[in-house]
PDB file of C-alpha atoms in Angstrom:
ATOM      1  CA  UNK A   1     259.555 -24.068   4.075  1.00 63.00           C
ATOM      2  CA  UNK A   2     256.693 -26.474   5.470  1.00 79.00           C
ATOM      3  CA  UNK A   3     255.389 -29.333   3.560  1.00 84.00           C
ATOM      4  CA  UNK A   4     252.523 -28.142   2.183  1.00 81.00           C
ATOM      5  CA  UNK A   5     253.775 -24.649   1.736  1.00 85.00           C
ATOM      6  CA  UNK A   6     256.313 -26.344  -0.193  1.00 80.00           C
ATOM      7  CA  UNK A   7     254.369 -28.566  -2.185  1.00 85.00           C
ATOM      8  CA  UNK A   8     251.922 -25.733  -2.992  1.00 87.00           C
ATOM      9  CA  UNK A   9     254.748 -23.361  -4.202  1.00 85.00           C
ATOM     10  CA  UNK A  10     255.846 -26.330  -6.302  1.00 84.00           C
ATOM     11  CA  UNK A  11     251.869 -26.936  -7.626  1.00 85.00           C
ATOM     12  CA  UNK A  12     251.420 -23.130  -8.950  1.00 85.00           C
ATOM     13  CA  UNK A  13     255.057 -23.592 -10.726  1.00 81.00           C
ATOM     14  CA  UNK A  14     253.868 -25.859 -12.780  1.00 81.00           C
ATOM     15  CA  UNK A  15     250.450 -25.023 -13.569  1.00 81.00           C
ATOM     16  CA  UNK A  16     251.761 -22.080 -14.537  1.00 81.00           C
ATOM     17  CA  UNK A  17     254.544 -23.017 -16.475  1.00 78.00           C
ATOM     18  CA  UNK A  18     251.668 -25.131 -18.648  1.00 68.00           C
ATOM     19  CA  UNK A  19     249.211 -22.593 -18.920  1.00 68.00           C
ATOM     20  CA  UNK A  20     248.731 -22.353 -22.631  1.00 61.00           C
ATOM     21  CA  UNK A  21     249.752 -25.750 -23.041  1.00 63.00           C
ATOM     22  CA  UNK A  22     246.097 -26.451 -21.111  1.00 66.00           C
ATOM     23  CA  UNK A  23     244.684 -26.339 -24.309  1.00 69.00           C
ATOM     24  CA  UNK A  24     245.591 -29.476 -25.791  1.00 75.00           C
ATOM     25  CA  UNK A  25     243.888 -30.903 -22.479  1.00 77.00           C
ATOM     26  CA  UNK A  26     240.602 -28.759 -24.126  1.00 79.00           C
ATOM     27  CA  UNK A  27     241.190 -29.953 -27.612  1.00 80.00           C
ATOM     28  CA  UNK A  28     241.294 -33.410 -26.209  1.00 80.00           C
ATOM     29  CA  UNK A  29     238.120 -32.854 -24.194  1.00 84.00           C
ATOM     30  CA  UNK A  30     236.188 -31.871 -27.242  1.00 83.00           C
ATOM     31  CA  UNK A  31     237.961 -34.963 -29.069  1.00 81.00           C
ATOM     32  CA  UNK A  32     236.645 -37.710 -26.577  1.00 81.00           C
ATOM     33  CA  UNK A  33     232.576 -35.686 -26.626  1.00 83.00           C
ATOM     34  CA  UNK A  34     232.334 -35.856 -30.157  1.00 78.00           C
ATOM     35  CA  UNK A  35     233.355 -39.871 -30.075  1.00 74.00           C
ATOM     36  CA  UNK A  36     231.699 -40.442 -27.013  1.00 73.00           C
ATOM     37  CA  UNK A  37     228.150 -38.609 -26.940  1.00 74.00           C
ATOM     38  CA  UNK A  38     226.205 -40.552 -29.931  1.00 70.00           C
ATOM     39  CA  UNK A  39     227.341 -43.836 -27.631  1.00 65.00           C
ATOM     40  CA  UNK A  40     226.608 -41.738 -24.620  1.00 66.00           C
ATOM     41  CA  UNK A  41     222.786 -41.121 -26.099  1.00 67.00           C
ATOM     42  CA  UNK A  42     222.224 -44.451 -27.272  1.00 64.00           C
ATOM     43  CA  UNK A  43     223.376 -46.260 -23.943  1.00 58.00           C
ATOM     44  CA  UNK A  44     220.996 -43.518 -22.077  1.00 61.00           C
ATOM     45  CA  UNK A  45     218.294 -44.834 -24.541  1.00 62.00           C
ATOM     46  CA  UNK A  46     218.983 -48.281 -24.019  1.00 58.00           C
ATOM     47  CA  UNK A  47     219.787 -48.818 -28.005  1.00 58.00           C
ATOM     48  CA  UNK A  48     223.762 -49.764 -27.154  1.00 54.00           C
ATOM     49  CA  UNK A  49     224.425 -53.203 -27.667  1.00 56.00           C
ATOM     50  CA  UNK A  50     228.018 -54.978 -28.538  1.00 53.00           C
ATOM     51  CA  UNK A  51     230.500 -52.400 -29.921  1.00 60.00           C
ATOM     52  CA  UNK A  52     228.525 -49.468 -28.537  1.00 64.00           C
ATOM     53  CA  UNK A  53     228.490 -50.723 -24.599  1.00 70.00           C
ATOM     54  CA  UNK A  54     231.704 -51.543 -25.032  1.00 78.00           C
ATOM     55  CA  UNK A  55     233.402 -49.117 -26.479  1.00 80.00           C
ATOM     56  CA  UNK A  56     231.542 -46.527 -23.900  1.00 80.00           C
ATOM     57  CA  UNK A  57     233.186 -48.749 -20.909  1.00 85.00           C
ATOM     58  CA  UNK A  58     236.534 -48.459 -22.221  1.00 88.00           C
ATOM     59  CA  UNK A  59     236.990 -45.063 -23.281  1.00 87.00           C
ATOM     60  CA  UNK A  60     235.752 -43.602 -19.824  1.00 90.00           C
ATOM     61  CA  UNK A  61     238.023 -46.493 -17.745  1.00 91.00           C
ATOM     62  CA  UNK A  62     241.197 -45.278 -19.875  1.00 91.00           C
ATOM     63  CA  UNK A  63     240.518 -41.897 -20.751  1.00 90.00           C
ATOM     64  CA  UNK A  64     239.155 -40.308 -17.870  1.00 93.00           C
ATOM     65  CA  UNK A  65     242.417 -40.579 -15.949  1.00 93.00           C
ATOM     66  CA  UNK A  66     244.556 -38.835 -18.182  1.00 91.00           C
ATOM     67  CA  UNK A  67     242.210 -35.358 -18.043  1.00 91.00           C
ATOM     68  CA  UNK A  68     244.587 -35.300 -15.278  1.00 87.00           C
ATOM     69  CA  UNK A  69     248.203 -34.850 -16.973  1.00 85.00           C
ATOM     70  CA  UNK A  70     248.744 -31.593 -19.178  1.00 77.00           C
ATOM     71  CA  UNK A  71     250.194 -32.681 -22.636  1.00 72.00           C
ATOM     72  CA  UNK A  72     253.328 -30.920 -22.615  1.00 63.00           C
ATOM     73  CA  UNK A  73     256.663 -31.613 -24.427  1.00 61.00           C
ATOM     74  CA  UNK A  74     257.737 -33.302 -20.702  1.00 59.00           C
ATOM     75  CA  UNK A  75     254.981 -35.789 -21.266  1.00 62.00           C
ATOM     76  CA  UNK A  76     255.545 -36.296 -25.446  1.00 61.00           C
ATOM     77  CA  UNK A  77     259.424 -37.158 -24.259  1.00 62.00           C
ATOM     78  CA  UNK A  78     259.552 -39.533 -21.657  1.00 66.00           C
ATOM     79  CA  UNK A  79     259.998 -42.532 -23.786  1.00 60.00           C
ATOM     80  CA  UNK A  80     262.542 -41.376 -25.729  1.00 66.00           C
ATOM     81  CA  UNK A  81     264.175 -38.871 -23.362  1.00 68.00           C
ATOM     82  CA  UNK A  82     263.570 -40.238 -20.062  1.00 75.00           C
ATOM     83  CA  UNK A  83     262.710 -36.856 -19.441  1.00 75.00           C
ATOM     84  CA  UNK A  84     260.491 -37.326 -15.989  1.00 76.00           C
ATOM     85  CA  UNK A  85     263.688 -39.217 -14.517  1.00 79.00           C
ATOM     86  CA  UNK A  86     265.864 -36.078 -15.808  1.00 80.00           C
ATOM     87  CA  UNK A  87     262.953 -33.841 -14.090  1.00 80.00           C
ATOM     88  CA  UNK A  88     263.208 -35.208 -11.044  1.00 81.00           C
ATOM     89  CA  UNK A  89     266.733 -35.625 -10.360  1.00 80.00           C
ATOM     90  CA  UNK A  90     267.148 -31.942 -11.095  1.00 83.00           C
ATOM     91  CA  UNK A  91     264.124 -31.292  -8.625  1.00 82.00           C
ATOM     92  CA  UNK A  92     266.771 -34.234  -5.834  1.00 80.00           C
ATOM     93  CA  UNK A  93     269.485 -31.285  -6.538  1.00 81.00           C
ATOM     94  CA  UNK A  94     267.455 -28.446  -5.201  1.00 79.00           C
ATOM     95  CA  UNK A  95     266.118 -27.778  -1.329  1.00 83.00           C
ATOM     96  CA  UNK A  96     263.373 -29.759  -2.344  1.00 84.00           C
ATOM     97  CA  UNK A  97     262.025 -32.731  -0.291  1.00 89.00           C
ATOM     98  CA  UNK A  98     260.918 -35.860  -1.597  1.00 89.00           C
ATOM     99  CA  UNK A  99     257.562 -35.458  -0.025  1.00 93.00           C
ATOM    100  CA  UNK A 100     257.264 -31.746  -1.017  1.00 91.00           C
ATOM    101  CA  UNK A 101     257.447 -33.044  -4.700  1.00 91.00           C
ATOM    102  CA  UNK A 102     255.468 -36.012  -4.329  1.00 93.00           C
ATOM    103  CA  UNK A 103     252.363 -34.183  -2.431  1.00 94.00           C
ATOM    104  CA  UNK A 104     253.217 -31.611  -5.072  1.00 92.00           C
ATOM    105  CA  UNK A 105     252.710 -33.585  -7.976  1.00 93.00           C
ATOM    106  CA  UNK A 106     249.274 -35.382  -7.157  1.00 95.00           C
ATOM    107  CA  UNK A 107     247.899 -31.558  -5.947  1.00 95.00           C
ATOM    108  CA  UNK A 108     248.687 -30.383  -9.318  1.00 92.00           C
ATOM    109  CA  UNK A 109     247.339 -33.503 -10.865  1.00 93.00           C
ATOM    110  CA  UNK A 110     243.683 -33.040  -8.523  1.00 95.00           C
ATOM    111  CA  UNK A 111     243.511 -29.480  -9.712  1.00 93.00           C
ATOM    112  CA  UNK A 112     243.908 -30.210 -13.424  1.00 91.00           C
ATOM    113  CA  UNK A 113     241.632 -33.132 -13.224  1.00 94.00           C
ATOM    114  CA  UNK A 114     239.343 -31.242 -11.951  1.00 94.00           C
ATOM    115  CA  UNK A 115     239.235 -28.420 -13.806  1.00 92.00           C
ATOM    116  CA  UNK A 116     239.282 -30.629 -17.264  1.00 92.00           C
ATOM    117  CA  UNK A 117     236.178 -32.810 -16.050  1.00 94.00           C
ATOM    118  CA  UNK A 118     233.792 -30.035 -14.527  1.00 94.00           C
ATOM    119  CA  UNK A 119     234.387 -28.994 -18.054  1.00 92.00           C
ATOM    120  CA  UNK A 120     233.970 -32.410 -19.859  1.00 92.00           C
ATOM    121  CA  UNK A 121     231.116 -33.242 -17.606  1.00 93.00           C
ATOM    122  CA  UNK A 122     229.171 -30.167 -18.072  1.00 92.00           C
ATOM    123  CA  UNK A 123     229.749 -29.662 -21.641  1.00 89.00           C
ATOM    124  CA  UNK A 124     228.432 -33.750 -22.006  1.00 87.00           C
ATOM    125  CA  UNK A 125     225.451 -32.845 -19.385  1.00 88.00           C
ATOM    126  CA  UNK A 126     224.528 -30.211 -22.197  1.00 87.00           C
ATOM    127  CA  UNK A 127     224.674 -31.818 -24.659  1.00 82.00           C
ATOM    128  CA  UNK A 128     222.791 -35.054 -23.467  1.00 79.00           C
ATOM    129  CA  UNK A 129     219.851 -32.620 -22.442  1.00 79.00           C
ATOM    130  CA  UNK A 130     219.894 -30.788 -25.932  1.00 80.00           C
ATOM    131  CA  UNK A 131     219.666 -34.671 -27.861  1.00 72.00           C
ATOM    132  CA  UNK A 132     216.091 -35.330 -25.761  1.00 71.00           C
ATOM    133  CA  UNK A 133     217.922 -37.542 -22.686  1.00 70.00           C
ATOM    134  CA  UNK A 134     215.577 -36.603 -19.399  1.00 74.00           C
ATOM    135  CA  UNK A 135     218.723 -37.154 -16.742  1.00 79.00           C
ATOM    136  CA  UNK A 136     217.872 -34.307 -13.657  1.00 85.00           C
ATOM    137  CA  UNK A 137     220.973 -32.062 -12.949  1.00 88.00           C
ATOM    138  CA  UNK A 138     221.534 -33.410  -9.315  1.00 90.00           C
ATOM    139  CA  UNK A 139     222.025 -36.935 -10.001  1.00 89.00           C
ATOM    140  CA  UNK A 140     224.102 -35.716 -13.389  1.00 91.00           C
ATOM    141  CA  UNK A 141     226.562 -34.004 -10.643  1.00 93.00           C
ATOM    142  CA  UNK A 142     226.671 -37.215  -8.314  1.00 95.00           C
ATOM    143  CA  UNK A 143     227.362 -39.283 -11.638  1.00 94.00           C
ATOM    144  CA  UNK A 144     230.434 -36.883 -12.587  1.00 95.00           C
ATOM    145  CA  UNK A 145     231.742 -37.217  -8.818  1.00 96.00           C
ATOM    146  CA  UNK A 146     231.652 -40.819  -9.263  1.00 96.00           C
ATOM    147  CA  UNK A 147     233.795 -41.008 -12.010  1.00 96.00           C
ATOM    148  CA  UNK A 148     236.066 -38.456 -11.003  1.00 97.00           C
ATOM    149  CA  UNK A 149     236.682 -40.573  -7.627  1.00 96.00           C
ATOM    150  CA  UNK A 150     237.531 -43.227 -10.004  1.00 96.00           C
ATOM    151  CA  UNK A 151     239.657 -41.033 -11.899  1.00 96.00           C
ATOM    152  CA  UNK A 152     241.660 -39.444  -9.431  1.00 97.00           C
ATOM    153  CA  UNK A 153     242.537 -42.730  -8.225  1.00 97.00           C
ATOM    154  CA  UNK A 154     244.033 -44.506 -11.192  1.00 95.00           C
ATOM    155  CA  UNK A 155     245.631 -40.999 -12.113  1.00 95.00           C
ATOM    156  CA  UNK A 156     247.672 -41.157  -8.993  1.00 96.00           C
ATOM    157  CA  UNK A 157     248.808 -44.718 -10.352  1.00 94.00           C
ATOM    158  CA  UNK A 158     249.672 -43.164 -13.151  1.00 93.00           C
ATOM    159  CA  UNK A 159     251.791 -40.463 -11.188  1.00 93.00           C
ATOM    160  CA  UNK A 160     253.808 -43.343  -9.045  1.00 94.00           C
ATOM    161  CA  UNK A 161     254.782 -44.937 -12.363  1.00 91.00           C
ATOM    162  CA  UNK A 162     255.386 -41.608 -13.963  1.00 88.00           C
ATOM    163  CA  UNK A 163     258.238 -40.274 -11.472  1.00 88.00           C
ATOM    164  CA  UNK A 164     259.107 -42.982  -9.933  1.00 86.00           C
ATOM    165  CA  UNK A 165     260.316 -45.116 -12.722  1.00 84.00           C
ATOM    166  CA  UNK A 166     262.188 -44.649 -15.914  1.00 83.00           C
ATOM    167  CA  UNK A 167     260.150 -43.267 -19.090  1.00 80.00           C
ATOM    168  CA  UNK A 168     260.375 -47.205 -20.681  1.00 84.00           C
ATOM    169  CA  UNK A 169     259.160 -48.809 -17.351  1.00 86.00           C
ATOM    170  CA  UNK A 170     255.978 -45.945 -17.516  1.00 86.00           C
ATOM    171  CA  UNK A 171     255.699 -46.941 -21.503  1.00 87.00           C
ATOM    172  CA  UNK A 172     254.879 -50.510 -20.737  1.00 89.00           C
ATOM    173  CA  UNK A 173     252.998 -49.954 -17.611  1.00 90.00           C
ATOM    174  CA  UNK A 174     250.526 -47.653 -19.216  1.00 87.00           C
ATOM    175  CA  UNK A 175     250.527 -50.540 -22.376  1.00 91.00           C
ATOM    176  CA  UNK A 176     249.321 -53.544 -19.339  1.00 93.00           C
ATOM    177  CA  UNK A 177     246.770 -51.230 -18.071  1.00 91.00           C
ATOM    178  CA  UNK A 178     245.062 -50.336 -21.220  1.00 91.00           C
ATOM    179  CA  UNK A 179     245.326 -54.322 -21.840  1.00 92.00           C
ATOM    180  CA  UNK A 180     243.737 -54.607 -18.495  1.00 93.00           C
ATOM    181  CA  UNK A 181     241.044 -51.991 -18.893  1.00 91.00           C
ATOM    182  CA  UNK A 182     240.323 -53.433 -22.811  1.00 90.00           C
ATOM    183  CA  UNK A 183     239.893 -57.472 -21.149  1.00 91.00           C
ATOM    184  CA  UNK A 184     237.707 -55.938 -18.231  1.00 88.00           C
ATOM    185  CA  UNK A 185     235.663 -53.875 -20.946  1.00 86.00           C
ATOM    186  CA  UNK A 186     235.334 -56.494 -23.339  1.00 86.00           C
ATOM    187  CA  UNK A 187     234.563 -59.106 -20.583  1.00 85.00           C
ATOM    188  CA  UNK A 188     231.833 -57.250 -19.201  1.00 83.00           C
ATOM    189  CA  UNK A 189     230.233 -57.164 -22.675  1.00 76.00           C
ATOM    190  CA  UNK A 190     230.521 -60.438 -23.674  1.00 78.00           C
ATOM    191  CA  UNK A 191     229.412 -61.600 -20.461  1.00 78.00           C
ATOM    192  CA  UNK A 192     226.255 -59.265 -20.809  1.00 70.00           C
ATOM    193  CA  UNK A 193     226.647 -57.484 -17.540  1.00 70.00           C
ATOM    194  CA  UNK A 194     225.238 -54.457 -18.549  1.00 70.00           C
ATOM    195  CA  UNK A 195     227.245 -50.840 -19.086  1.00 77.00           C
ATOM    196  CA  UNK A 196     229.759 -49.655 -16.070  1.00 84.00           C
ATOM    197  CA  UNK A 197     228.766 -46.161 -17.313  1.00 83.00           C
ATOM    198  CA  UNK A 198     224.665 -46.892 -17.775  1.00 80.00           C
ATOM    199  CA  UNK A 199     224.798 -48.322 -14.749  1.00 83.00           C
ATOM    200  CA  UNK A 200     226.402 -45.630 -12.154  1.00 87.00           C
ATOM    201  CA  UNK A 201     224.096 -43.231 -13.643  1.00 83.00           C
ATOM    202  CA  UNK A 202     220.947 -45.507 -12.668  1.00 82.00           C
ATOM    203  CA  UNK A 203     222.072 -46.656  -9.746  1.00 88.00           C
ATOM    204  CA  UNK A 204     222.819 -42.872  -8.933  1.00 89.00           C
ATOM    205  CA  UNK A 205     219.144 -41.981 -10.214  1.00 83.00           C
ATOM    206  CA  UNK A 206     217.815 -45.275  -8.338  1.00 84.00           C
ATOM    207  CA  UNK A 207     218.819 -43.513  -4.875  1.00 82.00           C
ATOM    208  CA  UNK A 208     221.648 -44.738  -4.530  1.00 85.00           C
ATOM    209  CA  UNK A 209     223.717 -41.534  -3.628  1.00 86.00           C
ATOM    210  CA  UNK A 210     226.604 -43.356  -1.607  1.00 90.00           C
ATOM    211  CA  UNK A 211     228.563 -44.249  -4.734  1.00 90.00           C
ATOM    212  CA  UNK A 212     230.232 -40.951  -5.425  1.00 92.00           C
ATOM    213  CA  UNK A 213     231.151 -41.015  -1.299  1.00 94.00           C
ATOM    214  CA  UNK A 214     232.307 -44.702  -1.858  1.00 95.00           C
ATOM    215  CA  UNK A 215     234.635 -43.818  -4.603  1.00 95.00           C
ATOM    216  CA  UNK A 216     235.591 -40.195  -3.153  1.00 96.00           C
ATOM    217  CA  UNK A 217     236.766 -41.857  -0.226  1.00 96.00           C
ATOM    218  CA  UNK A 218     239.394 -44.329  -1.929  1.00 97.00           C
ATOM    219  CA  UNK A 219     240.438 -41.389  -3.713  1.00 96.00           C
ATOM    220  CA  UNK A 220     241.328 -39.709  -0.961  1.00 96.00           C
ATOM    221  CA  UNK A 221     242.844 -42.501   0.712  1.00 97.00           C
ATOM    222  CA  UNK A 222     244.750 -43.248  -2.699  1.00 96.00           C
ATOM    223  CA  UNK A 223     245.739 -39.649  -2.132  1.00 96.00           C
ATOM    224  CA  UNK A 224     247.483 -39.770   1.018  1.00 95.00           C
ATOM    225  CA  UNK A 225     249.116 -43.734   0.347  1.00 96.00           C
ATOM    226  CA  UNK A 226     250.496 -42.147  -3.102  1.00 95.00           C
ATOM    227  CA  UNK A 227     252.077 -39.502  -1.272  1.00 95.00           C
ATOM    228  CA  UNK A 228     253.895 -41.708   0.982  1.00 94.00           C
ATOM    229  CA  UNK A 229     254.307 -44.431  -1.811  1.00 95.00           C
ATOM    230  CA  UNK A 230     255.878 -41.557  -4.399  1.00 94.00           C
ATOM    231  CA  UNK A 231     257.917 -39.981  -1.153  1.00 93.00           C
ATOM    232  CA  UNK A 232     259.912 -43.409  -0.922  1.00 93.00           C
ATOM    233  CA  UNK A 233     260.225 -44.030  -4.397  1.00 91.00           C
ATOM    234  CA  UNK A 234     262.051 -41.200  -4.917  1.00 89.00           C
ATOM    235  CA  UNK A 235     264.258 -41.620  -2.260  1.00 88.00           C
ATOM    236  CA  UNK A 236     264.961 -45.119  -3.169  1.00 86.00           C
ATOM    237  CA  UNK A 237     264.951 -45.368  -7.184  1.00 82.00           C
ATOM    238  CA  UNK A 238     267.987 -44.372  -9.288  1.00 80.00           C
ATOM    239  CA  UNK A 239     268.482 -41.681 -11.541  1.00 76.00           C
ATOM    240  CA  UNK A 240     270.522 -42.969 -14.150  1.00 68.00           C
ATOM    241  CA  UNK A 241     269.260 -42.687 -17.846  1.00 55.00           C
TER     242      UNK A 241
END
């Protein structure tokens, strides 16, 4: 079996092993619109100062990414389990390659990202129009693509640390990014630098329609170095619990 025949087969296995469990993902959706939207309309509005600005920064830097990952029992365990390492050295047992389940994992992980912020992003784009904010439907669409460039590449992150280490090493590496994300956030602010999320969209409405390209592009770069980088980790890291 080829590569990407391989990597496919191993894609549709799991999405549809989590198919109900998509929900959550939903639930979680609806979750972040209801928190983010009244900062969302007041940021459009220019009324978000302090908490507000701040608070819209750091919730689409940390939360975007993880539209990505279904929230199954797999992902409630690893901590305590270990239960990606188990995963995967069950997958090492089978006439699987390493590269079949590495360019396996981050196809699975662009479908489900997608899917959860075409929903996110449309629902929001809705919303925003229903509450009185004039934002025109093409540079809306740029805006989402943006972000999900941005997403897709600090998901993939995500994914390296996720099978390629063991479930304490992922713990603490998701704890010094969201440290990371809340002192870039917070600096920003206090600086007064404006709003990462304000800004896209008016530099999107401004003309300038490179940005989703610009961050499409690392993503897709991301997406082939993450392949190689998982490929090797897997065939280098231990399994041991």
């Amino acid at each position: 079996m080829g590569v990407w025949k391989g990597a496919w087969f191993l894609a549709k296995h799991e999405l549809a092993k989590d198919r109900w469990k998509s929900l959550f993902t939903l639930l979680m959706i609806g979750y972040v619109l209801l928190f983010t939207l009244p900062l969302f309309r007041d940021v459009i509005n220019g009324e978000s100062e302090g908490l507000s600005s701040f608070a819209t920064d750091f919730i689409y830097l940390t939360i975007l990414p993880v539209f990505g990952f279904v929230m199954n029992q797999t992902m409630m365990r690893y901590w305590k389990d270990n239960s990606y390492t188990k995963k995967m050295a069950q997958w090492r047992t089978l006439p699987i390659s390493s590269r079949q389940i590495a360019l396996g994992r981050i196809i699975q992980l662009t479908i489900v990202l997608f899917a959860a912020q075409l929903v996110f992003f449309l629902l929001q784009y809705i919303m925003a129009r229903n509450l009185g904010s004039e934002i025109s439907a093409g540079s809306f669409a740029l805006y989402a693509l943006t972000w999900f460039g941005y997403s897709l590449t600090m998901a993939i992150g995500y994914v390296y640390w996720e099978v390629g280490h063991s479930g304490r090493t992922y713990f603490f590496f998701n704890i010094i990014y969201l440290c990371a994300m809340l002192l870039i956030a917070l600096g920003i602010s206090l600086m007064k630098m404006g709003n990462i999320v304000m800004n896209s969209l008016q530099a999107i409405e401004g003309g300038s329609w490179w940005f989703p390209l610009l961050t499409l592009s690392i993503s897709a770069a991301a997406f082939w170095i993450g392949v190689n980088r998982i490929e090797s980790r897997l065939e280098n890291r231990t399994y041991s619990a």
